[in-house]
């Protein structure tokens, strides 16, 4: 071995190594002691004349622990503290320092950047799904309605009305609604075009409807009422309560406008203004046995809009009321 001689005893170099290691360990311990006694050391080193007193105190401290520290090691430790060898002084600000800090903190910076990127991606996705996509779909629906759905429906309903209508007034009304709808389509106003289409569909339903106007004759229900007009307290208006009955016996609901306040409603029962003679005749019919024998006062035929009255309807009659 390189560390032995022929006699088998350790070489002088090997005997010297433990001593060097011990001195190194002692030096480290002195430094550590000085670091933990920083306030004491600072106070003692404020006065150079008391340096020897500090050396004596350190020497006694180690001696009390049974540790023999060479004088030169104690002196080196104290001098090192005076020269701030053990004090960390940060480097002055520079681009190199900034780059070094960024590199050291690259993991945390990367995590924050990843979170920010994820939040931005989520915000973009949410905006795309909740704002942009619904807007695109709405625009596409409007385009299809203006160019396909509404025009096709208008053509079909108009053709149906013209095929069933028997009066010129019906044809004129249908053509006017159709023209208004076409103007709305050209202007890109889907809401207005739909409104005209709905009116045209209502006209078709009215033209196709067939029913008889029968006076209501059921126990517990009134068959007629009279009103005293606000504008003419000395007069009386007479109304028969009627309902539209289809050929199959079904009572229909149709739009009716009141002559009292011009309000409209879809109803299956309303009052028709008649003359006093007609009103009294129906009253006498009901008084006989509680049943109105001749309930029919008018008929609405397919292709017409107006009801054809089967009782005398002089001027000023034919209006309606919705409440009584």
Short mmCIF file of C-alpha atoms in Angstrom, two decimals:
data_model
loop_
_atom_site.label_atom_id
_atom_site.label_comp_id
_atom_site.label_asym_id
_atom_site.label_seq_id
_atom_site.Cartn_x
_atom_site.Cartn_y
_atom_site.Cartn_z
CA UNK A 1 0.00 0.00 0.00
CA UNK A 2 1.18 3.57 -0.58
CA UNK A 3 0.41 4.52 3.05
CA UNK A 4 2.59 1.72 4.65
CA UNK A 5 6.30 0.81 4.72
CA UNK A 6 7.94 -2.59 4.82
CA UNK A 7 7.76 -2.74 8.61
CA UNK A 8 3.92 -2.55 8.43
CA UNK A 9 3.77 0.82 10.29
CA UNK A 10 1.76 3.74 8.92
CA UNK A 11 3.65 6.21 6.81
CA UNK A 12 4.37 9.70 8.22
CA UNK A 13 1.94 11.27 5.70
CA UNK A 14 -0.89 9.07 6.98
CA UNK A 15 -0.10 10.08 10.57
CA UNK A 16 -0.36 13.75 9.60
CA UNK A 17 -3.78 13.54 7.95
CA UNK A 18 -5.92 13.06 11.10
CA UNK A 19 -4.36 16.20 12.50
CA UNK A 20 -5.27 18.27 9.45
CA UNK A 21 -8.80 16.94 9.55
CA UNK A 22 -9.09 17.82 13.25
CA UNK A 23 -7.87 21.35 12.55
CA UNK A 24 -10.45 21.69 9.77
CA UNK A 25 -13.24 20.53 12.03
CA UNK A 26 -12.10 22.95 14.75
CA UNK A 27 -12.02 25.82 12.28
CA UNK A 28 -15.57 25.03 11.20
CA UNK A 29 -16.72 24.86 14.81
CA UNK A 30 -15.13 28.23 15.63
CA UNK A 31 -16.89 29.77 12.66
CA UNK A 32 -20.19 28.20 13.74
CA UNK A 33 -19.72 29.43 17.32
CA UNK A 34 -18.99 32.94 16.10
CA UNK A 35 -22.07 32.83 13.85
CA UNK A 36 -24.38 31.82 16.72
CA UNK A 37 -22.78 34.39 19.03
CA UNK A 38 -23.15 37.19 16.48
CA UNK A 39 -24.46 39.80 18.93
CA UNK A 40 -21.70 39.04 21.42
CA UNK A 41 -19.02 39.09 18.76
CA UNK A 42 -20.26 42.37 17.31
CA UNK A 43 -20.26 43.97 20.73
CA UNK A 44 -16.76 42.71 21.52
CA UNK A 45 -15.29 43.66 18.15
CA UNK A 46 -16.51 47.22 18.36
CA UNK A 47 -13.39 47.86 20.47
CA UNK A 48 -10.16 46.42 18.97
CA UNK A 49 -8.50 46.53 22.39
CA UNK A 50 -10.90 43.90 23.62
CA UNK A 51 -10.03 41.41 20.86
CA UNK A 52 -7.75 39.55 23.22
CA UNK A 53 -10.55 39.34 25.79
CA UNK A 54 -12.77 37.72 23.15
CA UNK A 55 -10.01 35.24 22.30
CA UNK A 56 -9.66 34.38 25.97
CA UNK A 57 -13.42 33.86 26.28
CA UNK A 58 -13.52 31.57 23.24
CA UNK A 59 -10.49 29.67 24.52
CA UNK A 60 -12.13 29.18 27.92
CA UNK A 61 -15.36 28.06 26.27
CA UNK A 62 -13.62 25.32 24.33
CA UNK A 63 -11.40 24.36 27.26
CA UNK A 64 -14.45 23.89 29.47
CA UNK A 65 -15.68 21.43 26.86
CA UNK A 66 -12.35 19.59 26.84
CA UNK A 67 -11.43 20.82 23.38
CA UNK A 68 -7.95 22.13 22.68
CA UNK A 69 -8.17 24.75 19.92
CA UNK A 70 -4.90 26.11 18.54
CA UNK A 71 -4.41 29.84 19.00
CA UNK A 72 -4.04 30.49 15.30
CA UNK A 73 -7.46 28.97 14.57
CA UNK A 74 -9.14 31.23 17.15
CA UNK A 75 -7.34 34.28 15.73
CA UNK A 76 -8.35 33.39 12.17
CA UNK A 77 -12.01 33.03 13.22
CA UNK A 78 -12.11 36.41 14.97
CA UNK A 79 -10.34 38.14 12.10
CA UNK A 80 -12.71 36.55 9.65
CA UNK A 81 -15.69 37.96 11.57
CA UNK A 82 -14.10 41.43 11.67
CA UNK A 83 -13.54 41.28 7.93
CA UNK A 84 -17.19 40.17 7.40
CA UNK A 85 -16.10 36.95 5.78
CA UNK A 86 -19.20 35.26 7.09
CA UNK A 87 -21.64 38.02 6.06
CA UNK A 88 -23.46 37.57 2.77
CA UNK A 89 -23.44 40.68 0.60
CA UNK A 90 -25.90 40.49 -2.29
CA UNK A 91 -24.54 41.45 -5.69
CA UNK A 92 -25.56 44.86 -7.11
CA UNK A 93 -28.59 44.93 -9.43
CA UNK A 94 -27.78 43.98 -13.00
CA UNK A 95 -29.23 42.19 -15.99
CA UNK A 96 -27.19 39.14 -15.11
CA UNK A 97 -28.66 39.07 -11.60
CA UNK A 98 -32.20 39.39 -13.01
CA UNK A 99 -31.63 36.56 -15.45
CA UNK A 100 -30.17 34.42 -12.70
CA UNK A 101 -33.22 35.02 -10.48
CA UNK A 102 -35.54 34.16 -13.36
CA UNK A 103 -33.62 30.94 -13.93
CA UNK A 104 -33.75 30.04 -10.24
CA UNK A 105 -37.49 30.74 -10.09
CA UNK A 106 -38.26 29.18 -13.47
CA UNK A 107 -40.41 26.46 -11.92
CA UNK A 108 -42.70 28.88 -10.06
CA UNK A 109 -42.79 31.30 -12.99
CA UNK A 110 -43.69 28.43 -15.30
CA UNK A 111 -46.51 27.35 -12.99
CA UNK A 112 -47.94 30.89 -12.84
CA UNK A 113 -47.62 31.27 -16.60
CA UNK A 114 -49.38 27.93 -17.08
CA UNK A 115 -52.24 29.03 -14.83
CA UNK A 116 -52.59 32.34 -16.70
CA UNK A 117 -52.56 30.58 -20.05
CA UNK A 118 -55.18 28.13 -18.77
CA UNK A 119 -57.41 30.97 -17.54
CA UNK A 120 -57.10 32.80 -20.84
CA UNK A 121 -57.92 29.63 -22.74
CA UNK A 122 -60.96 28.99 -20.53
CA UNK A 123 -62.14 32.58 -20.97
CA UNK A 124 -61.78 32.35 -24.74
CA UNK A 125 -63.59 29.02 -24.84
CA UNK A 126 -66.41 30.35 -22.64
CA UNK A 127 -66.79 33.46 -24.79
CA UNK A 128 -66.82 31.35 -27.93
CA UNK A 129 -69.43 28.92 -26.59
CA UNK A 130 -71.65 31.36 -24.69
CA UNK A 131 -71.46 34.48 -26.86
CA UNK A 132 -70.05 33.97 -30.32
CA UNK A 133 -71.64 30.59 -31.10
CA UNK A 134 -75.20 31.58 -30.03
CA UNK A 135 -74.85 34.81 -32.01
CA UNK A 136 -73.77 32.91 -35.12
CA UNK A 137 -76.62 30.43 -34.72
CA UNK A 138 -79.14 33.26 -34.29
CA UNK A 139 -77.82 34.98 -37.41
CA UNK A 140 -78.07 31.75 -39.36
CA UNK A 141 -81.63 31.11 -38.15
CA UNK A 142 -82.62 34.64 -39.16
CA UNK A 143 -81.03 34.19 -42.58
CA UNK A 144 -82.89 30.91 -43.15
CA UNK A 145 -86.18 32.48 -42.02
CA UNK A 146 -85.78 35.50 -44.30
CA UNK A 147 -84.72 33.51 -47.35
CA UNK A 148 -86.55 30.20 -47.00
CA UNK A 149 -89.01 29.55 -44.17
CA UNK A 150 -91.08 32.74 -44.15
CA UNK A 151 -91.24 33.19 -47.97
CA UNK A 152 -92.39 29.59 -48.43
CA UNK A 153 -95.08 29.94 -45.75
CA UNK A 154 -96.28 33.24 -47.18
CA UNK A 155 -96.71 31.76 -50.64
CA UNK A 156 -98.64 28.77 -49.30
CA UNK A 157 -100.99 30.73 -47.01
CA UNK A 158 -101.69 33.36 -49.68
CA UNK A 159 -102.57 30.63 -52.18
CA UNK A 160 -104.92 28.99 -49.65
CA UNK A 161 -106.77 32.25 -48.93
CA UNK A 162 -107.18 33.12 -52.60
CA UNK A 163 -108.44 29.62 -53.36
CA UNK A 164 -111.14 29.74 -50.65
CA UNK A 165 -112.15 33.41 -50.76
CA UNK A 166 -115.52 34.30 -52.30
CA UNK A 167 -115.46 38.04 -51.72
CA UNK A 168 -113.18 40.66 -53.24
CA UNK A 169 -112.54 42.18 -49.83
CA UNK A 170 -110.91 38.92 -48.74
CA UNK A 171 -108.63 38.86 -51.78
CA UNK A 172 -107.66 42.49 -51.27
CA UNK A 173 -106.85 41.95 -47.61
CA UNK A 174 -104.75 38.86 -48.40
CA UNK A 175 -102.77 40.67 -51.10
CA UNK A 176 -102.09 43.63 -48.85
CA UNK A 177 -100.77 41.42 -46.04
CA UNK A 178 -98.62 39.49 -48.52
CA UNK A 179 -97.14 42.71 -49.99
CA UNK A 180 -96.36 44.08 -46.51
CA UNK A 181 -94.61 40.82 -45.63
CA UNK A 182 -92.50 40.94 -48.79
CA UNK A 183 -91.40 44.49 -47.97
CA UNK A 184 -90.37 43.37 -44.50
CA UNK A 185 -88.34 40.50 -45.97
CA UNK A 186 -86.47 42.85 -48.30
CA UNK A 187 -85.69 45.12 -45.35
CA UNK A 188 -84.37 42.14 -43.38
CA UNK A 189 -87.02 42.62 -40.67
CA UNK A 190 -87.89 39.07 -39.67
CA UNK A 191 -90.17 40.16 -36.81
CA UNK A 192 -92.35 42.31 -39.08
CA UNK A 193 -92.50 39.57 -41.72
CA UNK A 194 -93.60 37.04 -39.09
CA UNK A 195 -96.30 39.41 -37.87
CA UNK A 196 -97.72 39.74 -41.39
CA UNK A 197 -97.54 35.98 -41.84
CA UNK A 198 -99.48 35.45 -38.60
CA UNK A 199 -102.16 37.90 -39.76
CA UNK A 200 -102.40 36.10 -43.08
CA UNK A 201 -102.76 32.74 -41.30
CA UNK A 202 -105.54 34.20 -39.12
CA UNK A 203 -107.27 35.41 -42.27
CA UNK A 204 -107.04 31.91 -43.76
CA UNK A 205 -108.57 30.39 -40.63
CA UNK A 206 -111.37 32.96 -40.69
CA UNK A 207 -112.10 32.36 -44.37
CA UNK A 208 -112.21 28.61 -43.89
CA UNK A 209 -114.35 28.65 -40.74
CA UNK A 210 -118.00 27.66 -40.92
CA UNK A 211 -120.42 28.06 -38.03
CA UNK A 212 -123.83 29.20 -36.91
CA UNK A 213 -124.37 31.93 -34.31
CA UNK A 214 -126.74 30.45 -31.73
CA UNK A 215 -128.22 32.23 -28.73
CA UNK A 216 -127.04 30.67 -25.47
CA UNK A 217 -129.88 28.71 -23.87
CA UNK A 218 -128.66 26.85 -20.79
CA UNK A 219 -129.85 26.86 -17.19
CA UNK A 220 -127.99 29.38 -15.10
CA UNK A 221 -126.76 31.42 -18.10
CA UNK A 222 -128.16 34.63 -19.45
CA UNK A 223 -129.45 34.72 -23.02
CA UNK A 224 -129.53 38.51 -23.31
CA UNK A 225 -128.69 41.79 -21.56
CA UNK A 226 -129.32 45.47 -22.14
CA UNK A 227 -127.02 48.45 -21.58
CA UNK A 228 -127.59 52.12 -20.91
CA UNK A 229 -124.91 53.96 -22.91
CA UNK A 230 -122.77 56.48 -21.03
CA UNK A 231 -123.07 58.93 -23.90
CA UNK A 232 -126.87 58.68 -24.05
CA UNK A 233 -128.42 57.85 -20.64
CA UNK A 234 -131.92 58.02 -22.12
CA UNK A 235 -131.29 55.13 -24.55
CA UNK A 236 -130.89 51.37 -24.16
CA UNK A 237 -128.81 48.91 -26.20
CA UNK A 238 -129.93 45.29 -26.43
CA UNK A 239 -127.62 42.30 -26.79
CA UNK A 240 -128.16 38.58 -27.29
CA UNK A 241 -125.46 36.30 -25.85
CA UNK A 242 -124.32 33.99 -28.68
CA UNK A 243 -121.75 31.27 -29.37
CA UNK A 244 -120.32 30.00 -32.72
CA UNK A 245 -121.18 26.34 -33.26
CA UNK A 246 -119.45 24.36 -36.05
CA UNK A 247 -121.33 21.80 -38.20
CA UNK A 248 -120.00 19.00 -35.99
CA UNK A 249 -121.49 20.64 -32.88
CA UNK A 250 -118.18 21.96 -31.56
CA UNK A 251 -118.21 25.45 -30.07
CA UNK A 252 -115.43 27.50 -31.71
CA UNK A 253 -113.27 30.32 -30.35
CA UNK A 254 -112.84 33.28 -32.65
CA UNK A 255 -111.47 36.84 -32.34
CA UNK A 256 -114.09 39.42 -31.36
CA UNK A 257 -113.72 43.19 -30.85
CA UNK A 258 -115.89 45.03 -28.34
CA UNK A 259 -117.74 48.11 -29.57
CA UNK A 260 -117.60 49.59 -26.08
CA UNK A 261 -113.84 49.89 -25.59
CA UNK A 262 -112.38 48.48 -28.87
CA UNK A 263 -110.63 45.69 -27.00
CA UNK A 264 -110.24 42.37 -28.81
CA UNK A 265 -110.17 38.83 -27.49
CA UNK A 266 -110.44 35.28 -28.76
CA UNK A 267 -113.61 33.95 -27.19
CA UNK A 268 -116.30 31.34 -27.63
CA UNK A 269 -119.12 33.54 -26.30
CA UNK A 270 -120.01 37.22 -26.66
CA UNK A 271 -122.94 39.58 -26.92
CA UNK A 272 -124.38 40.71 -30.29
CA UNK A 273 -126.26 43.98 -30.44
CA UNK A 274 -129.75 43.53 -31.89
CA UNK A 275 -132.92 45.56 -32.20
CA UNK A 276 -135.44 45.69 -29.35
CA UNK A 277 -137.91 43.75 -31.48
CA UNK A 278 -135.52 40.83 -31.96
CA UNK A 279 -134.50 40.98 -28.28
CA UNK A 280 -138.11 40.87 -27.13
CA UNK A 281 -138.98 38.04 -29.54
CA UNK A 282 -136.21 35.86 -28.15
CA UNK A 283 -137.34 36.76 -24.63
CA UNK A 284 -140.91 35.61 -25.33
CA UNK A 285 -139.59 32.40 -26.90
CA UNK A 286 -137.66 31.58 -23.76
CA UNK A 287 -140.50 32.46 -21.39
CA UNK A 288 -142.80 29.80 -22.87
CA UNK A 289 -140.97 26.77 -21.53
CA UNK A 290 -137.50 28.05 -20.61
CA UNK A 291 -136.09 26.91 -23.95
CA UNK A 292 -135.33 29.09 -26.98
CA UNK A 293 -136.75 27.22 -29.94
CA UNK A 294 -135.15 29.37 -32.66
CA UNK A 295 -131.63 30.00 -31.43
CA UNK A 296 -129.99 30.79 -34.78
CA UNK A 297 -129.53 34.49 -35.53
CA UNK A 298 -126.74 34.24 -38.15
CA UNK A 299 -124.45 32.00 -40.17
CA UNK A 300 -120.81 32.26 -41.24
CA UNK A 301 -120.08 30.40 -44.49
CA UNK A 302 -116.71 29.20 -45.84
CA UNK A 303 -115.08 31.79 -48.08
CA UNK A 304 -116.78 34.76 -46.42
CA UNK A 305 -115.63 36.96 -43.57
CA UNK A 306 -118.97 38.45 -42.55
CA UNK A 307 -121.82 36.68 -40.82
CA UNK A 308 -125.06 36.49 -42.77
CA UNK A 309 -127.84 37.39 -40.34
CA UNK A 310 -131.03 35.39 -40.25
CA UNK A 311 -132.87 38.00 -38.16
CA UNK A 312 -133.53 41.65 -39.01
CA UNK A 313 -130.40 43.70 -38.28
CA UNK A 314 -131.15 47.38 -38.84
CA UNK A 315 -128.45 50.04 -38.95
CA UNK A 316 -126.58 50.44 -35.69
CA UNK A 317 -126.84 46.77 -34.75
CA UNK A 318 -124.35 43.92 -35.13
CA UNK A 319 -121.77 45.28 -32.69
CA UNK A 320 -120.31 43.11 -29.92
CA UNK A 321 -119.52 43.22 -26.23
CA UNK A 322 -117.19 40.93 -24.30
CA UNK A 323 -118.44 41.51 -20.77
CA UNK A 324 -121.93 41.68 -19.23
#
